[in-house]
Coordinates of C-alpha atoms in Angstrom, one line a residue:
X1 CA 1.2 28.8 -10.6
X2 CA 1.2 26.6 -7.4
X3 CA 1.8 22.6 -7.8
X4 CA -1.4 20.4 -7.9
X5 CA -0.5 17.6 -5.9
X6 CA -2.1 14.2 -5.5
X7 CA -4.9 13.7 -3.6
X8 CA -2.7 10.8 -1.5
X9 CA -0.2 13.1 -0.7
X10 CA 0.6 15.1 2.5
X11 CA 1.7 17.9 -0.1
X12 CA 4.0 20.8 0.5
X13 CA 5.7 20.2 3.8
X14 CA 8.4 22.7 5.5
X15 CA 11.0 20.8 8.1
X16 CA 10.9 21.8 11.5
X17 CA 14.0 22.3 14.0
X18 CA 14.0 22.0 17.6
X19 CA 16.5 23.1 20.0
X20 CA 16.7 20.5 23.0
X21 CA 18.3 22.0 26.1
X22 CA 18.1 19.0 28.7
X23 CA 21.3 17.2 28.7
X24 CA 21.5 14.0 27.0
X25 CA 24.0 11.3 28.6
X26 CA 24.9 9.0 25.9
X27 CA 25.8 5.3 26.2
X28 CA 29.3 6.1 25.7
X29 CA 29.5 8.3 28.9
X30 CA 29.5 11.9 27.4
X31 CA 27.1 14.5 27.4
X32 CA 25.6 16.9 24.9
X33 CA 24.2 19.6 27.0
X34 CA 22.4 20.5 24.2
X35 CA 21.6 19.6 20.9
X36 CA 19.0 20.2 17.7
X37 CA 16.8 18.1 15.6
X38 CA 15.1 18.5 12.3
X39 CA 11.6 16.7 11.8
X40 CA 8.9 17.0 9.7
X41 CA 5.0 16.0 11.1
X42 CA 2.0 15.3 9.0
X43 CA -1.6 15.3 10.1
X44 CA -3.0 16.5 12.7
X45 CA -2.3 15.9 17.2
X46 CA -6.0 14.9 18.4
X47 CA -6.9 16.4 21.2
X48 CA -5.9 14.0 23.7
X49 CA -2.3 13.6 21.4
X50 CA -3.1 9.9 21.5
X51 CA -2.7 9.7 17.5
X52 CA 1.0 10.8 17.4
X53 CA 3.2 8.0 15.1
X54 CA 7.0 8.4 15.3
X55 CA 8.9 7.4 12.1
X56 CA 12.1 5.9 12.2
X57 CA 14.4 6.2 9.1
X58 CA 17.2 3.7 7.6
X59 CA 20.7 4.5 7.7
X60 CA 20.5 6.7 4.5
X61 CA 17.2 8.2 5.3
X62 CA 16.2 11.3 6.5
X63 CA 13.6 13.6 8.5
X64 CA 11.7 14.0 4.7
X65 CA 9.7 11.0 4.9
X66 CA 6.8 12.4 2.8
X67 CA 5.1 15.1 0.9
X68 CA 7.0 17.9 -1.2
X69 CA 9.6 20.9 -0.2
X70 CA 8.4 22.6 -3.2
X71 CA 6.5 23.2 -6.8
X72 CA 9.2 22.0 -9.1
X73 CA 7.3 19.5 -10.7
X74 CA 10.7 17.1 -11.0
X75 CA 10.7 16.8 -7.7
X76 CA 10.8 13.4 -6.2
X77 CA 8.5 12.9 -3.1
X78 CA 9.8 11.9 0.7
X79 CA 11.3 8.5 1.0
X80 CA 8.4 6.8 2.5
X81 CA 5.7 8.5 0.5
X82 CA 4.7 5.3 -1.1
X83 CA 3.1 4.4 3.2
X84 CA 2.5 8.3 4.6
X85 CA -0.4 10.1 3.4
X86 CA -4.6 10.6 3.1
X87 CA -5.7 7.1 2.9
X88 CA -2.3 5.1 3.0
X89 CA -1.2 2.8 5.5
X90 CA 0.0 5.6 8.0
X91 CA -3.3 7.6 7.3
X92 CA -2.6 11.5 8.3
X93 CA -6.7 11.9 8.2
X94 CA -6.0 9.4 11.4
X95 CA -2.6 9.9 12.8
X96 CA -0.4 12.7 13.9
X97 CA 2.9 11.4 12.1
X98 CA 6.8 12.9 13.5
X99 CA 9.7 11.9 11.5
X100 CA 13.2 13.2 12.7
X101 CA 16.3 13.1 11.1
X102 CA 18.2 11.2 13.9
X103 CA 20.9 12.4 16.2
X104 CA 24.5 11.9 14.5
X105 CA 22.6 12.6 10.9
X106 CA 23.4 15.0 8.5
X107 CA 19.9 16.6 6.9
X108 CA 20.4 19.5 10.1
X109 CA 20.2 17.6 13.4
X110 CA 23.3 17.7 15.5
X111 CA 25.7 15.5 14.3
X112 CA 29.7 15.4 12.7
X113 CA 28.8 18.2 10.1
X114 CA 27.7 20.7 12.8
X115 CA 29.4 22.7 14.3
X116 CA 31.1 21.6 18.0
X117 CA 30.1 24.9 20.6
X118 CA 33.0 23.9 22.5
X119 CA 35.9 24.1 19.7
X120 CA 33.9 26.1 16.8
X121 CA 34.9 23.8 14.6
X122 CA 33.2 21.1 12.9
X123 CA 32.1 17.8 14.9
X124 CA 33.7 15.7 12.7
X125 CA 35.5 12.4 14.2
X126 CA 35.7 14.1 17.4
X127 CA 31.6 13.7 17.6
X128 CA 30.5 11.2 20.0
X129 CA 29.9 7.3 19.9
X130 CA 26.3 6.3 19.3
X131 CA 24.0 3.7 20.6
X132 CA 20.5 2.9 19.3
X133 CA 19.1 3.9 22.7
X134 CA 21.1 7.7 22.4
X135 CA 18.3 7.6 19.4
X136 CA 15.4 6.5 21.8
X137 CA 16.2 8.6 24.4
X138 CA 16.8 12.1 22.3
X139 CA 13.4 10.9 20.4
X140 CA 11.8 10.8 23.9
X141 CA 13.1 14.3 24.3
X142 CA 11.5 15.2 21.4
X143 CA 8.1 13.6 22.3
X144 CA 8.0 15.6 25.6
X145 CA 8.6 18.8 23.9
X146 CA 5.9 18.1 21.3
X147 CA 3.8 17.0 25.0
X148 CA 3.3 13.6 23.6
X149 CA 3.1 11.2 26.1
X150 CA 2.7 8.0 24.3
X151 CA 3.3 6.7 21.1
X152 CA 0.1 4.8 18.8
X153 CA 3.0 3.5 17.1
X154 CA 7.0 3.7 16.7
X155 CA 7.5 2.9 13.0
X156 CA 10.9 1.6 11.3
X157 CA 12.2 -0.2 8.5
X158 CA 15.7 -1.6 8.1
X159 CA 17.9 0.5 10.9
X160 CA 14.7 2.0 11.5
X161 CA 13.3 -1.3 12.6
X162 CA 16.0 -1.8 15.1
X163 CA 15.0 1.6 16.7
X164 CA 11.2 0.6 17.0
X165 CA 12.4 -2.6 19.2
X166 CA 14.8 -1.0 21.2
X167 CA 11.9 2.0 21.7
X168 CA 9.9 -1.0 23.4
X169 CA 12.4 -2.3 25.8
X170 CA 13.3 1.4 26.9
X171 CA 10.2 2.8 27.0
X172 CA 7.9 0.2 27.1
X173 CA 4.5 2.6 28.5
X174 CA 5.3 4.8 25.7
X175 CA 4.2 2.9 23.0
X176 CA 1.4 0.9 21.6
X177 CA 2.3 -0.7 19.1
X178 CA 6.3 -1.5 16.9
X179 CA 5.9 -2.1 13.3
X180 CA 9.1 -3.2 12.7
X181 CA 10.0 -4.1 8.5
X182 CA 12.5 -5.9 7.4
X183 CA 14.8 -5.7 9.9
X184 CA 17.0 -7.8 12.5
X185 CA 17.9 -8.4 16.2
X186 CA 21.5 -8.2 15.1
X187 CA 23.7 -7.4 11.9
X188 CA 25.4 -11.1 10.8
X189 CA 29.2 -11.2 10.3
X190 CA 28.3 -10.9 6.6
X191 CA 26.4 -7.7 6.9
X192 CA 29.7 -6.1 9.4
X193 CA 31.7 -7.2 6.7
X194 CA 29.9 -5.0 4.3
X195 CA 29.6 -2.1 6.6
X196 CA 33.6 -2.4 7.1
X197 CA 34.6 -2.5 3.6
X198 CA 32.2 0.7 2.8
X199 CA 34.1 2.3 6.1
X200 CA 38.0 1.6 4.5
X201 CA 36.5 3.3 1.2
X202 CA 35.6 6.3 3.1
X203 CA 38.8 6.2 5.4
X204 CA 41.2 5.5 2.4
X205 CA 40.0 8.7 0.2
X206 CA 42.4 11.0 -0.1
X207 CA 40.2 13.8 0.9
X208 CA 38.8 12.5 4.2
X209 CA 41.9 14.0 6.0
X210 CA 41.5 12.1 9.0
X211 CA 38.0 13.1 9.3
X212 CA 38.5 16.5 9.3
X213 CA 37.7 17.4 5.2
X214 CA 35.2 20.0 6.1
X215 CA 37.4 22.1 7.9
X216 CA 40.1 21.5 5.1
X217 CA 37.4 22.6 2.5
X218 CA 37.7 19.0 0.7
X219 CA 35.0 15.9 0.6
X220 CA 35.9 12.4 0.7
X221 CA 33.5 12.0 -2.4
X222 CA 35.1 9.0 -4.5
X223 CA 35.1 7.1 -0.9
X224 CA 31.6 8.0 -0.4
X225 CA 30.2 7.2 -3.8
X226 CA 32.3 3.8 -3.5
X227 CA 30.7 2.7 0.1
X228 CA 27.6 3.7 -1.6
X229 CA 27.6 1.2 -4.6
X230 CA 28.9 -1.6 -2.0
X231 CA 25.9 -1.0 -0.1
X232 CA 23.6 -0.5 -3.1
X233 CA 24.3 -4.2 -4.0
X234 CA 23.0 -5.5 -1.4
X235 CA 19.8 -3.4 -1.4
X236 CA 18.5 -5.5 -4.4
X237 CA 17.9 -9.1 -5.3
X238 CA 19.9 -11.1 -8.2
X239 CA 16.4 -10.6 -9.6
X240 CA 15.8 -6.9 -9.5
X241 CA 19.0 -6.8 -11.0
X242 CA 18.3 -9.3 -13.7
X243 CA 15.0 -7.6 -14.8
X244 CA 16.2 -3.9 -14.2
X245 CA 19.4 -3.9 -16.4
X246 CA 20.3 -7.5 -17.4
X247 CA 23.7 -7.7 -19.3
X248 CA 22.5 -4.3 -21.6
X249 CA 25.5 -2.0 -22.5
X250 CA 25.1 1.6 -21.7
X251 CA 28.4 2.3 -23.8
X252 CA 30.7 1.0 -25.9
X253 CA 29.8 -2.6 -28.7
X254 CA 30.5 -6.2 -28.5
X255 CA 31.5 -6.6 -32.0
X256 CA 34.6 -7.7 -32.6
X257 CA 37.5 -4.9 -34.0
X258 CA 35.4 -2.3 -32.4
X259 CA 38.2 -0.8 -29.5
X260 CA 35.7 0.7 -27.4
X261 CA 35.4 1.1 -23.7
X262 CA 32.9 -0.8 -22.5
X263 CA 30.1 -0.2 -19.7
X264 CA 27.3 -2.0 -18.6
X265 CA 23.9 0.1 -18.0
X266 CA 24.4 -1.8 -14.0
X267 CA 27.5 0.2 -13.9
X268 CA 26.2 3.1 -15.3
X269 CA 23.4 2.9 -12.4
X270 CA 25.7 1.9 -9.8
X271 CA 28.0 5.2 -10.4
X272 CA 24.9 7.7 -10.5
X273 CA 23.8 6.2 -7.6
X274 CA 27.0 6.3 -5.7
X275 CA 27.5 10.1 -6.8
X276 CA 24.1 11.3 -6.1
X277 CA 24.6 10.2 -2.4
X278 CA 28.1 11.3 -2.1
X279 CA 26.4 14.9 -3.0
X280 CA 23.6 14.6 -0.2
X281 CA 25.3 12.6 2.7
X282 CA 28.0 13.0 5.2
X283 CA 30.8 10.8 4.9
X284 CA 31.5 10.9 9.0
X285 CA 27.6 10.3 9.7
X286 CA 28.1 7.2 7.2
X287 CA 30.9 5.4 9.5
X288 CA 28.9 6.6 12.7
X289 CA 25.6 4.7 11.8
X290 CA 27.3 1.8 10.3
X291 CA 29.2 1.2 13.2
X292 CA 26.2 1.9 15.1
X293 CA 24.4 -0.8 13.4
X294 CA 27.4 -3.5 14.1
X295 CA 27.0 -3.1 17.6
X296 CA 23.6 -3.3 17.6
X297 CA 22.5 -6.2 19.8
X298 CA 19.1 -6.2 21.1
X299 CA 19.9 -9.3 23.6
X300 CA 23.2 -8.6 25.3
X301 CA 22.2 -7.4 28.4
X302 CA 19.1 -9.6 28.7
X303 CA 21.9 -13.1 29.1
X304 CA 21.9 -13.7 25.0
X305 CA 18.1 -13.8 25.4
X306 CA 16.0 -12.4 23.2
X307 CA 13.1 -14.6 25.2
X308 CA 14.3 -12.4 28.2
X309 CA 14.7 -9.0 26.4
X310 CA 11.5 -9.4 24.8
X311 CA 9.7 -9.9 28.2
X312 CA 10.4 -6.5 29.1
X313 CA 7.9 -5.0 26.0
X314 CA 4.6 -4.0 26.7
X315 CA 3.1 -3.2 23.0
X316 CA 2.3 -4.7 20.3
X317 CA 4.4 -5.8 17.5
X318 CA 3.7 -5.9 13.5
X319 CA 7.2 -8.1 11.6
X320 CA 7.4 -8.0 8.3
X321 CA 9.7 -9.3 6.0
X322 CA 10.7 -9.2 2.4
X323 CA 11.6 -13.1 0.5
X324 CA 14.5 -12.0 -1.2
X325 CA 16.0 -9.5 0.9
X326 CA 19.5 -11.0 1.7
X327 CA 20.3 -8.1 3.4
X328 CA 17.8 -9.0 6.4
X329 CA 16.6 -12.1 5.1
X330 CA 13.0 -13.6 6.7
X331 CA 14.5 -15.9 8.8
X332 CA 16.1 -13.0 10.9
X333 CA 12.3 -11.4 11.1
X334 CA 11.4 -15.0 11.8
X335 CA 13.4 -15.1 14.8
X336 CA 12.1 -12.1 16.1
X337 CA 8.8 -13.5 15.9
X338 CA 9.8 -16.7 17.5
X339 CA 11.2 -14.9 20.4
X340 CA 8.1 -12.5 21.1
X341 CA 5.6 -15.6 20.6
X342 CA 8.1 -17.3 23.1
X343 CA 7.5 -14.3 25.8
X344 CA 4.0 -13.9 25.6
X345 CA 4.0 -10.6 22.9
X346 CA 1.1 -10.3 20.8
X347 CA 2.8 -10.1 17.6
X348 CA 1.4 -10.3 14.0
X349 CA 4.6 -11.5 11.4
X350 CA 3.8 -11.4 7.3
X351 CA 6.3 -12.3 4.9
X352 CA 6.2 -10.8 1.6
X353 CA 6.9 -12.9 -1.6
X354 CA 8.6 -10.1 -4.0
X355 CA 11.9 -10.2 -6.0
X356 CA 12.5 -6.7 -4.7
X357 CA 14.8 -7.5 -2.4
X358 CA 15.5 -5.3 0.9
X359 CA 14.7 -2.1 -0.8
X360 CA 10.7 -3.7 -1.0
X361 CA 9.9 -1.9 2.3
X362 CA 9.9 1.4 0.4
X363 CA 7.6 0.1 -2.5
X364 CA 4.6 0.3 -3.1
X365 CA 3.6 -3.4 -3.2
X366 CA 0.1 -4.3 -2.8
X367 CA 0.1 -7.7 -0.2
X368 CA 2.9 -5.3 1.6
X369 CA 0.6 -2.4 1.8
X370 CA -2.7 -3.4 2.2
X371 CA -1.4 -5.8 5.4
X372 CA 0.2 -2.6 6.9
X373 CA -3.0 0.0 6.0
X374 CA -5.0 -3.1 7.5
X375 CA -2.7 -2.9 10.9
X376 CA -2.8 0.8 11.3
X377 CA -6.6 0.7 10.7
X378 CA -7.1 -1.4 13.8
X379 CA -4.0 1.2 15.6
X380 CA -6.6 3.9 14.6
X381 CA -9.3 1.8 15.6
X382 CA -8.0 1.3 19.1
X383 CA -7.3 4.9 19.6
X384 CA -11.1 5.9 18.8
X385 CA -12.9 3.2 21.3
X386 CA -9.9 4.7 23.8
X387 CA -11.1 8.5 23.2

């Protein structure tokens, strides 16, 4: 009997792969002369492929932003499901949505757990260093193949944010409009700092081998798991923490004369979350994005200006920020705001008061997404009185 799904939902949904043969020169110098990415799309190209939406995932994210791969009824739905569907904020009876699984991932595009043509071996270290606009450009690839021209909207939270801004300086007649949530114009020392210690995890298993654990038939999975829980932390507020698990015991007493091992239900959560990614992620893809993200820095070729690097955007922008996400704290969306004001930008900036922390953007929050399905409407809107 096939799944009933809800009426919000894009439902059953099949990924997509797409072989791209036009060289791509990357920031670094090197060339793929050809490479493959894994999207999904959901709704419908108008006929003038004005309504296409590009979706830009955060470092652990994935081409499966929405709907279901199948009927098992435990399944969990796309990671942005909670903002892609019928009569959401990125409405698919409006807009023609694309999400890829980026360059250098690991959910099937080419990246370190591919396979290198040249050597027939895994990528694995030997794969090439990224820059956010190696993701723009292979994403413009991808939009010429699909034969879309220009962009209603590029789309990102977190990471994904970062890719929408750097879409606007590098392509700026591509685009109408950024929505960019929860995100920065540059990681602080704090956040490299926490990217670094996740990378010695991963580097200091056992089992990584230098990189090269899939041809050795081993997985750096304790490193993984650990880089996971350090990121995890940081995710959520001291108040998401406090009301999710408080100081409750998952095993083990307090009581005095009981010897027992003791472990807090936070611990408990910490090491099934670490796990599950460890079983779905790709520990060289992990130190490729995070390093990605520390070089990140939308203003250093524009003189340290993001006045300057702003001025080169024509679209529209849409900020958003969360009030207890430390990770990118409002101030940093604040910033960006300043600066696009500061260059002329028509630019709309909400902050959210939540005690979700940075992992709000995924939630469904209703001053969150009633603000963005109010944007979008007037995206939509623009694209009618344009047809």
């Amino acid at each position: 009997m096939a799944r009933e799904y809800p009426a919000d939902s894009v439902g059953l949904v099949t990924p997509k792969k797409i072989h791209i043969s036009e060289p791509l020169t990357l920031a670094c110098g090197r060339v793929l002369n050809g490479y493959d990415l894994v999207y999904e799309t959901y709704g419908e190209i108008n006929e003038n492929k004005t309504n296409a939406v590009l979706i830009c995932h955060a470092l652990s994210g994935n081409h499966h932003a929405a709907g279901y791969h199948g009927n098992n009824p435990e399944e969990k739905p796309g990671w942005w499901d909670t903002c892609i569907g019928p009569g959401k904020a990125i409405d698919t009876n409006r807009f023609f949505v694309v999400a890829p699984n980026n360059l250098g991932g690991c959910h099937g595009s080419t990246g370190p757990n591919t396979i290198n043509p040249d050597t027939g071996k895994h990528w694995g270290p030997d794969f090439p260093q990224l820059r956010f606009r190696d993701w723009v450009e292979s994403q413009r690839q991808l939009a010429d193949a699909l034969g879309i021209h220009r962009w209603a909207a590029v789309i990102g939270g977190s990471l994904g944010g970062m890719q929408a801004m750097r879409w606007a300086l590098e392509y700026p007649d591509r685009l109408g409009h950024a929505v960019v949530i929860a995100s920065a114009m540059s990681l602080t020392p704090q956040n490299i700092a926490f990217n670094e210690l996740a990378r010695q995890a991963i580097t200091s298993d056992a089992n990584y081998c230098g990189g090269r654990y899939l041809d050795e038939g081993k997985s750096p999975e304790t490193g993984l798991s650990l880089a996971r829980m350090i990121a995890h932390i940081t995710y959520l507020s001291d108040s998401a923490f406090e009301q999710r698990f408080g100081r409750q015991l998952r095993a083990g007493t307090f009581e005095r004369g009981q010897e027992t091992e003791l472990q807090f239900e936070v611990e408990s959560y910490l090491h099934y979350k670490g796990k599950q990614f460890a079983d779905q992620f790709d520990a060289n893809s992990y130190l490729l994005i995070t390093r990605m993200l520390d070089v990140y820095d939308l203003a250093r070729e524009y003189n340290d200006d993001p006045v300057e690097a702003f001025s080169h955007a024509l679209c529209k922008f849409f900020v958003v920020s969360f009030s207890t996400d430390w990770r990118f704290p409002p101030e940093r969306s604040r910033e960006i705001n300043r600066a696009l004001i500061a260059a002329g930008k028509d630019t709309s900036y909400l902050d959210v008061e939540t005690d979700k922390g940075h992992d709000a953007f995924l939630l469904p929050i209703e001053r969150y997404t009633s603000a963005f399905k109010a944007y979008m409407s007037n995206v939509a809107g623009e694209i009618s009185n344009a047809d």
